[in-house]
Structures are given as structure tokens and as C-alpha cells.
mmCIF file of C-alpha atoms in Angstrom:
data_model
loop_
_atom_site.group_PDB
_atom_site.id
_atom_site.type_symbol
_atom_site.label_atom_id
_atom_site.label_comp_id
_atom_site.label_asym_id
_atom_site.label_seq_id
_atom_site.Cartn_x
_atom_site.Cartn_y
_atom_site.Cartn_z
ATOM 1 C CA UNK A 552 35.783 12.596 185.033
ATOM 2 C CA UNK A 553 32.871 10.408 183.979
ATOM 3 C CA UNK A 554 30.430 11.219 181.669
ATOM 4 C CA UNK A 555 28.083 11.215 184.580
ATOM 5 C CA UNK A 556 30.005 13.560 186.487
ATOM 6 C CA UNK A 557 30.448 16.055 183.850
ATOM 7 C CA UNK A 558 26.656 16.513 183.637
ATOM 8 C CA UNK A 559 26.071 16.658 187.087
ATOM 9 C CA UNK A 560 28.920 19.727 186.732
ATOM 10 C CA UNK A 561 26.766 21.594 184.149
ATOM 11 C CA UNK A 562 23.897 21.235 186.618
ATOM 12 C CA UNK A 563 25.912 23.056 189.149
ATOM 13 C CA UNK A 564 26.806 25.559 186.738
ATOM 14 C CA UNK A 565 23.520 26.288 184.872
ATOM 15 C CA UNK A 566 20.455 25.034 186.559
ATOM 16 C CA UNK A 567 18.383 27.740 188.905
ATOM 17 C CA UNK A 568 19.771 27.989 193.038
ATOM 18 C CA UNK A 569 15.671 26.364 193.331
ATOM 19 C CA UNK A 570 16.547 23.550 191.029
ATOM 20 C CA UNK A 571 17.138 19.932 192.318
ATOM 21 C CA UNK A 572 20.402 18.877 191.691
ATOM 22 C CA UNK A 573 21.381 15.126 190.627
ATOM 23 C CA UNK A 574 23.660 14.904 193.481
ATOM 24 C CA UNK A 575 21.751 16.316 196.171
ATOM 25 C CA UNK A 576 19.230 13.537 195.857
ATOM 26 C CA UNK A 577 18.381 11.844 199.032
ATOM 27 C CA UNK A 578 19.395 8.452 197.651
ATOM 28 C CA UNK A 579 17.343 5.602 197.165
ATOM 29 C CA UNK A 580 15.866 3.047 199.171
ATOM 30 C CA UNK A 581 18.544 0.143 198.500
ATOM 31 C CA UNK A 582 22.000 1.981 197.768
ATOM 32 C CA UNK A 583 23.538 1.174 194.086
ATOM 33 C CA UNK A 584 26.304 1.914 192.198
ATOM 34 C CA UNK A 585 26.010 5.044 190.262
ATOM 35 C CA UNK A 586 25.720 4.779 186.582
ATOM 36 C CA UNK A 587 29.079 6.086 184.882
ATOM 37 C CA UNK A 588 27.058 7.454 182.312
ATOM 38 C CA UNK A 589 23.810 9.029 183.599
ATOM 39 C CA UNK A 590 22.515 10.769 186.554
ATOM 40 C CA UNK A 591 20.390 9.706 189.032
ATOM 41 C CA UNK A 592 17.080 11.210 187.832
ATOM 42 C CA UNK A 593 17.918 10.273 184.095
ATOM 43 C CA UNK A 594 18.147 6.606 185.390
ATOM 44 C CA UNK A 595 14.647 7.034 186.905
ATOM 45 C CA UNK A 596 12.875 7.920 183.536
ATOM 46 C CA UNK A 597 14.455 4.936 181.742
ATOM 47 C CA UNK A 598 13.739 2.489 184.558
ATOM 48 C CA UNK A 599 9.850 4.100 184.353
ATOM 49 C CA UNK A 600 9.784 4.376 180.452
ATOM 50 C CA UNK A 601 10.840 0.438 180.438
ATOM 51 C CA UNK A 602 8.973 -0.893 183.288
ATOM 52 C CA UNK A 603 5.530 -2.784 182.834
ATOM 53 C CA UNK A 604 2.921 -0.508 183.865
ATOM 54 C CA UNK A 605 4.223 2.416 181.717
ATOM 55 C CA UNK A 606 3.235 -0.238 178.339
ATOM 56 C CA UNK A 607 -0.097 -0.857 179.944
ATOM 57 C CA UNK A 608 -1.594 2.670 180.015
ATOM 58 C CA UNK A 609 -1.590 2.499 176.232
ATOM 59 C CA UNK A 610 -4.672 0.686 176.762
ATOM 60 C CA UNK A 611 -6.244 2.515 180.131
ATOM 61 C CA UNK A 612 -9.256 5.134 180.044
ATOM 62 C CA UNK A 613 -8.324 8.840 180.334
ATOM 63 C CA UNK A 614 -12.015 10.183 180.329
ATOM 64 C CA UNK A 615 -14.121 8.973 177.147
ATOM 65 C CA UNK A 616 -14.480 4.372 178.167
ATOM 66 C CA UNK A 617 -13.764 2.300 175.009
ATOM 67 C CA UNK A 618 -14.411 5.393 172.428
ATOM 68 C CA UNK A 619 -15.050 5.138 168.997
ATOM 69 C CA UNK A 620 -12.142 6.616 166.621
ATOM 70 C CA UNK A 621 -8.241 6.663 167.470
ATOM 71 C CA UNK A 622 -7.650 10.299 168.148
ATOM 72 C CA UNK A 623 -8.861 10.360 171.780
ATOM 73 C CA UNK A 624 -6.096 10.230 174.606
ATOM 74 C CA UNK A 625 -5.810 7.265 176.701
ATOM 75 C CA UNK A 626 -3.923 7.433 180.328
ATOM 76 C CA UNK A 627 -0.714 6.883 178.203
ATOM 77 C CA UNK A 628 -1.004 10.093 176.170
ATOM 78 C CA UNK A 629 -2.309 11.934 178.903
ATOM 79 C CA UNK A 630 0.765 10.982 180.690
ATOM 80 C CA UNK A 631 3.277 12.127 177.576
ATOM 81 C CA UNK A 632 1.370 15.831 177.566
ATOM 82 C CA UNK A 633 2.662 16.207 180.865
ATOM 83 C CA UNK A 634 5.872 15.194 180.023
ATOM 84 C CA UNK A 635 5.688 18.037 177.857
ATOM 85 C CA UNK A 636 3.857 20.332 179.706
ATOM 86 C CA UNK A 637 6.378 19.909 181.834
ATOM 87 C CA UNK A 638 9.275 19.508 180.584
ATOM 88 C CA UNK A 639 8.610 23.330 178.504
ATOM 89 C CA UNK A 640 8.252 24.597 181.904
ATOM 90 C CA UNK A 641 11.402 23.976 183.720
ATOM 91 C CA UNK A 642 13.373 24.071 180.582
ATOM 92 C CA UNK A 643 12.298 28.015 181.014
ATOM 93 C CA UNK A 644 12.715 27.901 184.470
ATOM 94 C CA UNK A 645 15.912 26.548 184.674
ATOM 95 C CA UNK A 646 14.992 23.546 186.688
ATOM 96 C CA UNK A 647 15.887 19.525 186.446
ATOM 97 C CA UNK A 648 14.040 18.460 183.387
ATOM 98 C CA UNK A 649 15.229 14.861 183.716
ATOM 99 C CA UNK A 650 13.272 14.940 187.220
ATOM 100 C CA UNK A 651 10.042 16.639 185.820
ATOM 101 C CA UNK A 652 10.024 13.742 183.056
ATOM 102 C CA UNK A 653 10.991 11.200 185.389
ATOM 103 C CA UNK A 654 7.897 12.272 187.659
ATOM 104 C CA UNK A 655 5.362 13.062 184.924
ATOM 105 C CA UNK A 656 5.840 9.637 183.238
ATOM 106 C CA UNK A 657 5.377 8.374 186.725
ATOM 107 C CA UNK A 658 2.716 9.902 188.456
ATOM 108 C CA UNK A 659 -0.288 7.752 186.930
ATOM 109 C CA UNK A 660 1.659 4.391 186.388
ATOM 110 C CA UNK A 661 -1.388 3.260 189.719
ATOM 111 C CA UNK A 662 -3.922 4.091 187.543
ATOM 112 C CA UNK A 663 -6.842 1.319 187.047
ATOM 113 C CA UNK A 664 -8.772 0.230 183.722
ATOM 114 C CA UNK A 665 -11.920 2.467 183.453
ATOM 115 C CA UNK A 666 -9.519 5.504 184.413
ATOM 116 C CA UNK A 667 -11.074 7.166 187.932
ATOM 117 C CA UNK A 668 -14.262 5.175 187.672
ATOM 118 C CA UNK A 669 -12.002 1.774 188.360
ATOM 119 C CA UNK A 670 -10.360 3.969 191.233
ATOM 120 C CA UNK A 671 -13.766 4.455 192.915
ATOM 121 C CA UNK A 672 -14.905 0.910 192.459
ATOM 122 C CA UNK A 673 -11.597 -0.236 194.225
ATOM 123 C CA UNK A 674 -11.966 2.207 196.859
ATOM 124 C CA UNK A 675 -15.175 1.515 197.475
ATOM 125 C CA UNK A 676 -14.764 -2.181 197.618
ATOM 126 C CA UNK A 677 -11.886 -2.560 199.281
ATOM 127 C CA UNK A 678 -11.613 -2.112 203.127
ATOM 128 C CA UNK A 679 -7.691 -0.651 202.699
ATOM 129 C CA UNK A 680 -9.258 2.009 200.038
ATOM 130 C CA UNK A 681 -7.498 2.427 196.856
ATOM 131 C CA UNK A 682 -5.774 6.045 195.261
ATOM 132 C CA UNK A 683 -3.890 6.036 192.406
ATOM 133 C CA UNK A 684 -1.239 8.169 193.442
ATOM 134 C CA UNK A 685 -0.357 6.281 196.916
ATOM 135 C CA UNK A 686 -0.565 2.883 193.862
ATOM 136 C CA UNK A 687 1.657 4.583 191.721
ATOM 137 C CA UNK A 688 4.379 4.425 194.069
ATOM 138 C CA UNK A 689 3.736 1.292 195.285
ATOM 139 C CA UNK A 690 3.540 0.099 191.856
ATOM 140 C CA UNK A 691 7.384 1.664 191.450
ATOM 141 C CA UNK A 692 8.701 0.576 195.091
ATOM 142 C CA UNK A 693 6.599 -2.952 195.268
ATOM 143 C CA UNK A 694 5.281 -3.817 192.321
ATOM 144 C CA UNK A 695 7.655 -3.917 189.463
ATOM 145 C CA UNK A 696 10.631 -6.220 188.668
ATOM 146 C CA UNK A 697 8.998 -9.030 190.189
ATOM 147 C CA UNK A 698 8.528 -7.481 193.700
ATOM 148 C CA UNK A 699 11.860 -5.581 193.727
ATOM 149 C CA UNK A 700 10.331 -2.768 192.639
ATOM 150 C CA UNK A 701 12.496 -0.191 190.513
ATOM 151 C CA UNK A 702 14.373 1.394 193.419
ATOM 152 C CA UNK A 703 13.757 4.888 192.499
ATOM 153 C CA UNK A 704 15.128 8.054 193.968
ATOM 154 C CA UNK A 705 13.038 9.911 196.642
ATOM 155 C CA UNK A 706 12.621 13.378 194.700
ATOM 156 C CA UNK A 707 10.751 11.244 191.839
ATOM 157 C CA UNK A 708 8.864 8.915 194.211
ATOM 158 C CA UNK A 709 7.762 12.694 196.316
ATOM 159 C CA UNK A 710 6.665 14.428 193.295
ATOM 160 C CA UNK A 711 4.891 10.577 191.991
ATOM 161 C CA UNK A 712 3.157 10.605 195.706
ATOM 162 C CA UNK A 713 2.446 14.079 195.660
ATOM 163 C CA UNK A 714 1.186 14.965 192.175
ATOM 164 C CA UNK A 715 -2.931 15.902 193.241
ATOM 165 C CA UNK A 716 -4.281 19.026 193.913
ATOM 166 C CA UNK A 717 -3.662 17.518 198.054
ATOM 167 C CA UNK A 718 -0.325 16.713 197.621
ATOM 168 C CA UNK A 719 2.490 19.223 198.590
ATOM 169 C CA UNK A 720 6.026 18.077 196.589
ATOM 170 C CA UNK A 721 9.099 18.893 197.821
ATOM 171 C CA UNK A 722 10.945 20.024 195.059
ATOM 172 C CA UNK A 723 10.149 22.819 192.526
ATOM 173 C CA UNK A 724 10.222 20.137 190.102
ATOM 174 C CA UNK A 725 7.470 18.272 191.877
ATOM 175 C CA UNK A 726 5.270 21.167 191.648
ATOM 176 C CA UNK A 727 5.649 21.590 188.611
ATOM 177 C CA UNK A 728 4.102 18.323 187.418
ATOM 178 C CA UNK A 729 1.498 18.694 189.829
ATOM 179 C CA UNK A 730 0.207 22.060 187.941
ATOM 180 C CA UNK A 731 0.952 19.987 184.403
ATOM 181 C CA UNK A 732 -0.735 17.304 184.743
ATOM 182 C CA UNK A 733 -4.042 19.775 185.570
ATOM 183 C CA UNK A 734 -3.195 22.022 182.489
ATOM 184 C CA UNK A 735 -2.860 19.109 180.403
ATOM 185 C CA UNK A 736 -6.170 17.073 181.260
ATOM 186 C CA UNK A 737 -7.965 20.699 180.770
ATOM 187 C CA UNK A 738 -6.681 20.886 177.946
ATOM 188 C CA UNK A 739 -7.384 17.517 175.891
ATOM 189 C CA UNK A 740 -10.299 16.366 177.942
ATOM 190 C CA UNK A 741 -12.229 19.842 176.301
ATOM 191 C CA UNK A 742 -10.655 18.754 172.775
ATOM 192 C CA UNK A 743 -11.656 15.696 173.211
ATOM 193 C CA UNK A 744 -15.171 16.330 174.492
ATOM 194 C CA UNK A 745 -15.523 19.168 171.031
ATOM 195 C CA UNK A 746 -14.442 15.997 169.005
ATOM 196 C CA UNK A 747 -17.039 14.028 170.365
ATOM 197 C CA UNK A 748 -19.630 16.659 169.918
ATOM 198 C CA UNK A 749 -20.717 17.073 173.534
ATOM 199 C CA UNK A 750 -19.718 20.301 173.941
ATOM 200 C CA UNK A 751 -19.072 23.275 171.490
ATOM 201 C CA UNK A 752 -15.767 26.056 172.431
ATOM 202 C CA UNK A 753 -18.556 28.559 172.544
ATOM 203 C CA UNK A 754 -20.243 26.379 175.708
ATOM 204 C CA UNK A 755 -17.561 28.045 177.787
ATOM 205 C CA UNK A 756 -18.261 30.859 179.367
ATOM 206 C CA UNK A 757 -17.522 34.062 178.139
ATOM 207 C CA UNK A 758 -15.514 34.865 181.207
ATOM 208 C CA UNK A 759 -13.365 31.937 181.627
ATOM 209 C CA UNK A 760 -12.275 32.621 177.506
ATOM 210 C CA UNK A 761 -11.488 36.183 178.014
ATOM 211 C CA UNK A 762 -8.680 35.506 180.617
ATOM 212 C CA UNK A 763 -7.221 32.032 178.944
ATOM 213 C CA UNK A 764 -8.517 32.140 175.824
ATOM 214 C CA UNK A 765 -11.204 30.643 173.335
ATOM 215 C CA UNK A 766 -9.176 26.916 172.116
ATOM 216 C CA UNK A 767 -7.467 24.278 173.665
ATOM 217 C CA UNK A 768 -4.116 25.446 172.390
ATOM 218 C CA UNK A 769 -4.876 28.938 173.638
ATOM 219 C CA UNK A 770 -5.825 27.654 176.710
ATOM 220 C CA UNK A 771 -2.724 25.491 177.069
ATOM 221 C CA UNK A 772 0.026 28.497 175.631
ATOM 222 C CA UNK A 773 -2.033 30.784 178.171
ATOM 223 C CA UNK A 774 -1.358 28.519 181.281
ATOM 224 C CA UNK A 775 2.249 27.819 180.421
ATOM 225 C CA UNK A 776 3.453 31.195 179.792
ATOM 226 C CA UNK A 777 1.677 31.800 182.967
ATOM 227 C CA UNK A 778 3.268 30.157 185.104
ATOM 228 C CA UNK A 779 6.816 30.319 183.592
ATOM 229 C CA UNK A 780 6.229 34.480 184.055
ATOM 230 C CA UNK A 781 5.148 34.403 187.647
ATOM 231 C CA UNK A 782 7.275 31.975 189.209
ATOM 232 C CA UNK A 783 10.185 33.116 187.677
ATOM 233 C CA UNK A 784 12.798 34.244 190.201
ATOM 234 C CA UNK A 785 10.771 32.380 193.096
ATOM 235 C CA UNK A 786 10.843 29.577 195.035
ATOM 236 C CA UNK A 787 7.532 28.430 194.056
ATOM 237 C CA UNK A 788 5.511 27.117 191.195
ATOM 238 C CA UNK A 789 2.514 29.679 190.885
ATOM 239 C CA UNK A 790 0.093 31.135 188.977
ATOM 240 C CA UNK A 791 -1.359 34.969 188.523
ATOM 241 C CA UNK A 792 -4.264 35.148 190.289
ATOM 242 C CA UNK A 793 -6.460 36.040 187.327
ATOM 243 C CA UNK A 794 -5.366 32.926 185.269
ATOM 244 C CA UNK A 795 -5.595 30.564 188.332
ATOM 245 C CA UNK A 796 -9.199 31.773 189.242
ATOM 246 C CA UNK A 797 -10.015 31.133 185.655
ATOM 247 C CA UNK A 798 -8.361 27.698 185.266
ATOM 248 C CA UNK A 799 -10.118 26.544 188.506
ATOM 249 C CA UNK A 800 -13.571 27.949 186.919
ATOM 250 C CA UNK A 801 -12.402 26.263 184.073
ATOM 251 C CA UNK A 802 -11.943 22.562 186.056
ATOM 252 C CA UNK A 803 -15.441 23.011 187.515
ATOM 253 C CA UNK A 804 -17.068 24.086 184.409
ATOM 254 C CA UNK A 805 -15.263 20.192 182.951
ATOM 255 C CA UNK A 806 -16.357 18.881 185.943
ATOM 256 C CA UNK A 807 -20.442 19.802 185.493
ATOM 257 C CA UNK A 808 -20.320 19.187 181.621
ATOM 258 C CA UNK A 809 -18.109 16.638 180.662
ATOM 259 C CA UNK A 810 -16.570 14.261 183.722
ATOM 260 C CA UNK A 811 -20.128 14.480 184.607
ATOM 261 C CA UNK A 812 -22.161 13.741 181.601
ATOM 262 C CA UNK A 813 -24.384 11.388 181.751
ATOM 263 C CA UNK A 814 -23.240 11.435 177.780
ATOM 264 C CA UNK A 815 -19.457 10.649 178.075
ATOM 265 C CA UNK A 816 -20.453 8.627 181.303
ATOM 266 C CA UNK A 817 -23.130 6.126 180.198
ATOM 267 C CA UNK A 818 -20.837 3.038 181.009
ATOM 268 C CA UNK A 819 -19.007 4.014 183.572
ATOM 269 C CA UNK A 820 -21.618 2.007 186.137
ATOM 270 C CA UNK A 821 -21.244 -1.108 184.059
ATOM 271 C CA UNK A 822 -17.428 -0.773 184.514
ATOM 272 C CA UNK A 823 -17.761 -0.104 188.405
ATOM 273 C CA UNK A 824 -19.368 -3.208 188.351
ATOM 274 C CA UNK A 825 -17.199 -5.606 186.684
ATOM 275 C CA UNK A 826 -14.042 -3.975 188.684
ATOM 276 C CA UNK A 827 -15.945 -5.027 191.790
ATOM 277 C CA UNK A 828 -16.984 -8.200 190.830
ATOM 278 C CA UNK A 829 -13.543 -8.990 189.781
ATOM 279 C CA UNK A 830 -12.292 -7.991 193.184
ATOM 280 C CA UNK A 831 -14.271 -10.140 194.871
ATOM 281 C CA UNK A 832 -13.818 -12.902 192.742
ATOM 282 C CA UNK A 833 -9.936 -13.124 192.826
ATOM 283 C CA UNK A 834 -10.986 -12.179 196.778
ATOM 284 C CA UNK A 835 -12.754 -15.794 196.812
ATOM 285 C CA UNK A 836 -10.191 -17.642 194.319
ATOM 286 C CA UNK A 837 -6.498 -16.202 195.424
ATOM 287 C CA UNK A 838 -5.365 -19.043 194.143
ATOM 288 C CA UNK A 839 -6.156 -18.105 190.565
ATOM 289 C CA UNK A 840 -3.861 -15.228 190.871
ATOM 290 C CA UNK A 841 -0.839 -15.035 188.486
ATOM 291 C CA UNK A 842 2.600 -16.513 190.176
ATOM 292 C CA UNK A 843 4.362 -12.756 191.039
ATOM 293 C CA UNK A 844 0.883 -11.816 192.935
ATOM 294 C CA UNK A 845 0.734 -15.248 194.582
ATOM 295 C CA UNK A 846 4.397 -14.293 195.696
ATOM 296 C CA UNK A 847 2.953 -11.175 196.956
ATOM 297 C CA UNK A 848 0.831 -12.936 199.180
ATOM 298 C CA UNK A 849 3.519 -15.705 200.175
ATOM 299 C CA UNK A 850 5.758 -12.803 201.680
ATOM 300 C CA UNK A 851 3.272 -11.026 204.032
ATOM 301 C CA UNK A 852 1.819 -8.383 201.740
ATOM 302 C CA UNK A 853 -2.404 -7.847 202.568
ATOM 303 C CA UNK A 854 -4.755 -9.911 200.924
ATOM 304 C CA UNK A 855 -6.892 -6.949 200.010
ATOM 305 C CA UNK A 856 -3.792 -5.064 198.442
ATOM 306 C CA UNK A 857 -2.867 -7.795 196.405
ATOM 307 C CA UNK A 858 -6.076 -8.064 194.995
ATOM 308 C CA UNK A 859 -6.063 -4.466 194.372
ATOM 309 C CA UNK A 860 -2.481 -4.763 192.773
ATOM 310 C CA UNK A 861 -3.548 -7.408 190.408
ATOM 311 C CA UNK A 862 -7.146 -5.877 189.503
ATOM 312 C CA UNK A 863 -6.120 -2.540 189.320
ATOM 313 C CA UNK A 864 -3.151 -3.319 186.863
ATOM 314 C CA UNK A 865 -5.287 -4.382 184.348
ATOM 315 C CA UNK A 866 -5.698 -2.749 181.455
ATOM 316 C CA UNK A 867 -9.561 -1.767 180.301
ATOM 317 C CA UNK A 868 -9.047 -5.041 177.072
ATOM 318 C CA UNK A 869 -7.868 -7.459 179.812
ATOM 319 C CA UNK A 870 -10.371 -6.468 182.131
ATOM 320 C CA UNK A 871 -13.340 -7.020 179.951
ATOM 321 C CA UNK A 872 -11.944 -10.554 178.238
ATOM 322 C CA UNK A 873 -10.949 -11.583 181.716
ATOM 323 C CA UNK A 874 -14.498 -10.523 183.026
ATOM 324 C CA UNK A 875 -16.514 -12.625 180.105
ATOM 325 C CA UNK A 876 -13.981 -15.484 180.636
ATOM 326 C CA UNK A 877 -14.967 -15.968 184.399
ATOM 327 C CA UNK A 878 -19.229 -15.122 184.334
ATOM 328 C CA UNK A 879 -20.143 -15.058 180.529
ATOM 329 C CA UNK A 880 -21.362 -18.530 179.180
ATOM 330 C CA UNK A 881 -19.629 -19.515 176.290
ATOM 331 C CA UNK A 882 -21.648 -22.465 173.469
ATOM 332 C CA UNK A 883 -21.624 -25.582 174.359
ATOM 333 C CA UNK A 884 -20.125 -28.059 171.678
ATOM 334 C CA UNK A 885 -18.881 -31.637 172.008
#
């Protein structure tokens, strides 16, 4: 017996009836040998924890744009406090933890520079639209390795797809990153707003901090012991009603004071406007495009997408030097 196979046997024998087992996956989309060491969904996370696009969102906007200090998140810590989030959850639950990882580290590898500002400047621009969640998976089935993409199994690329509020994942595992990764941005985009002094704990209503508490890590150890309470036993990932009334009161109550301050948000316009004007520049100058995009285009893939693939993998740096390279005059000198 491989190593492989013996812990694909302890799944069997400890992991919940709900769980998703290693080899009950539904394959890939190419066929490949099977590692003799790791499982399927174990494979995923290291093909996503080397790949490209996981490096980049070290340097992509979560909420604050370019902020002053180093202890704000960025889309790449954003993405590890899933991880986390959700990786405490199934551990309790019993369910695949190398599949919630594999997912969570995933499910924003689409994301633009300028975080969902960037994603509405795309969308906006381009006639195909633009989501980060449908690019995420594009970025792992098209994108990576040179246009082989990483060949990924479809329980991770489901839960990737399906990771919003919209989206419906068919595994347990699935759903639980989908409630993670809202837990998680609840809880450090409010730390992160206290640290930059636009809002105080006490701005939260006295309601929402009776049911789920009056910090961030309150709020956080609330939510998680939440959800590990009621959906144990179940086929579902839920909440109690009283803690999921209060964490969507909580999301709106962001929503009007923070992702909508005209504080936190002062350059978001400028940064709509550069992502467009970058779109349509490399829309009037394809052939400026680096050589794996220009392959892109060479093998049938949409003009508009392509653009959108090479735009939207920019990180927020890149963006801006790329930007003042192409419009900003530079001294003249003989």
C-alpha cells in the first residue's frame, strides 16, 4: 500500500459520512497519474500554493488602496484567514481539510489590482463582463502553466466557482469556505478600519454586539463556534438564526461605513480609471502583450478576455508603474 493509499484509508475510516472523500473525486479535466504519495486534494493546494497568481496577491488590495503602515491585509492575507477559518471548521466537523485549504487558497486567485474596484472597472469596460470568481477558475483551468492551466480536481474548482454569497457548492467542504471567507473579511476589514481610525468598536450597534460580540476576535470565535454547533450532525453548513441575522446586519452595517466611505474610498475612482484606460490601451496595442497572452490570442481565446486576463493579473505596483510608463511624460535629456 502506498503512502497515498493509506491516507485515503484513514479518510474512509475517520472523516464524517458528509465529508468528501479523496477518492470519490470526480477526476480532473485531463486524467493523470496519481501521486504515490499524496491525495488528490493535497495535490491541489500545492499546485495553488506554487502557481503564479497565488505570489501576486501579496501585492493586491483587500479593502484599504495603497495604505500607509504594514499591518493591513492585502488579498493574500485575506486569503490565508480563510484558510484558517476554514480549515478550524472542518477539522471540528470532521470534513476534508486538504479540500477546504485547497479551495480557500483558491477562491480569489481572479482577483484584480485595486481589489473589487478593478473588478467593476473590468466589468464595466469589457463587453464579456468580468467576476472574480468565474476568473479564478479560469485563471486555474486556462491561465496558469503557460496555458495548461493546473488541471485541478472538480470539488476544488466547484467550491473556487462557487465561493459568493450566489454560488451554491457541492460539497460540504465548499460551503464551508463560502461562509469563511465572509467571517473572515468581517472580521479584519472592521480591525482594519479601527486601525485606521474610521470607525470606533463602539460605532457598532448595540444589537449586532450583544449577539456576536464587542471585538473582532469575539466576533470571529462567535461565528466559528457557531457554525461548528449547528451544523454538526447535518448535511449542511449553517448558522443559528440569531447569529446569521446578526452577521448579515453586521455585513450591511461594513457595507454603509467602511466599503462605502468616502474615507477608505477616496482613490478608488482614480484606480477605476487607470484599469480602464489600461484595458483599452492593450485593446488598441495587442501586440504589446507579453508572449503567453499573445499565445492566448494565437489559439482562439477572445480578444476581450485576454485583455482582461493580462490587466486583471496585475498586481496594484505593476499596475501603477505600467500605467505612468505608457501616459506619464518622463524629462527629456540628450
Amino acid at each position: 500500500m502506498t503512502i497515498r493509499e493509506s491516507l485515503e484509508q484513514w479518510e474512509r475510516n475517520y472523516l464524517s459520512p458528509y465529508a468528501a472523500h479523496s477518492t470519490e473525486s470526480r477526476g480532473r479535466p485531463k486524467p493523470e497519474e496519481q501521486c504515490d504519495i499524496r491525495p488528490v486534494f493535497q495535490r491541489d493546494r500545492d499546485r495553488i500554493i506554487h502557481c503564479g497568481a497565488f505570489r501576486r496577491l501579496k501585492d493586491k488590495t483587500q479593502v484599504f488602496l495603497s495604505p500607509e503602515g504594514d499591518q493591513y491585509r492585502t488579498r493574500l492575507t485575506h486569503t490565508l484567514e480563510v484558510s484558517q477559518n476554514a480549515r478550524t471548521i472542518a477539522k471540528a466537523l470532521k470534513l476534508n481539510e486538504e479540500l477546504v485549504e485547497a479551495i480557500a487558497l483558491g477562491h480569489d486567485l481572479g482577483h484584480t489590482p485595486f481589489g473589487h474596484a478593478g473588478e467593476r472597472a473590468l466589468n464595466m469596460v469589457c463587453p464579456l463582463g468580468f467576476e472574480h470568481h468565474q476568473q479564478s477558475v479560469r485563471v486555474v483551468d486556462r491561465l496558469e502553466k503557460g496555458g495548461r492551466g493546473l488541471n485541478l480536481t472538480y470539488e476544488v474548482r466547484d467550491g473556487i466557482l462557487n465561493h459568493q454569497t450566489t454560488g451554491t457548492p457541492h460539497t460540504l467542504e465548499g460551503k464551508v469556505v463560502r461562509l469563511s471567507d465572509k467571517i473572515a473579511y468581517i472580521h479584519h476589514d472592521m480591525d482594519d478600519a479601527v486601525r485606521a481610525g474610521i470607525l470606533k468598536e463602539s460605532d457598532v450597534p448595540r444589537e449586532i454586539r450583544d449577539v456576536i460580540g464587542s471585538t473582532s476576535g469575539k466576533r470571529l470565535d462567535t461565528f466559528i463556534h457557531d457554525i461548528v454547533t449547528t451544523s454538526m450532525g447535518k448535511n449542511d453548513i449553517i448558522m443559528s438564526e440569531p447569529v446569521d441575522n446578526a452577521m448579515k446586519r453586521m455585513r450591511k452595517f461594513m457595507t454603509d461605513n467602511v466599503y462605502h466611505n468616502p474615507l477608505a474610498k477616496s482613490e478608488e475612482g482614480k484606480a477605476v480609471q487607470l484599469m480602464e484606460t489600461l484595458y483599452q490601451h492593450f485593446m488598441r496595442h495587442t501586440d504589446e502583450l507579453p508572449g503567453e497572452f499573445l499565445l492566448l490570442l494565437s489559439e482562439g481565446d477572445a480578444k476581450e478576455q485576454v485583455i482582461c486576463d493580462y490587466v486583471g493579473s496585475m498586481t496594484d505596483r505593476f499596475a501603477i508603474a505600467l500605467y505612468e510608463r505608457i501616459y506619464i511624460p518622463k524629462c527629456w535629456s540628450i
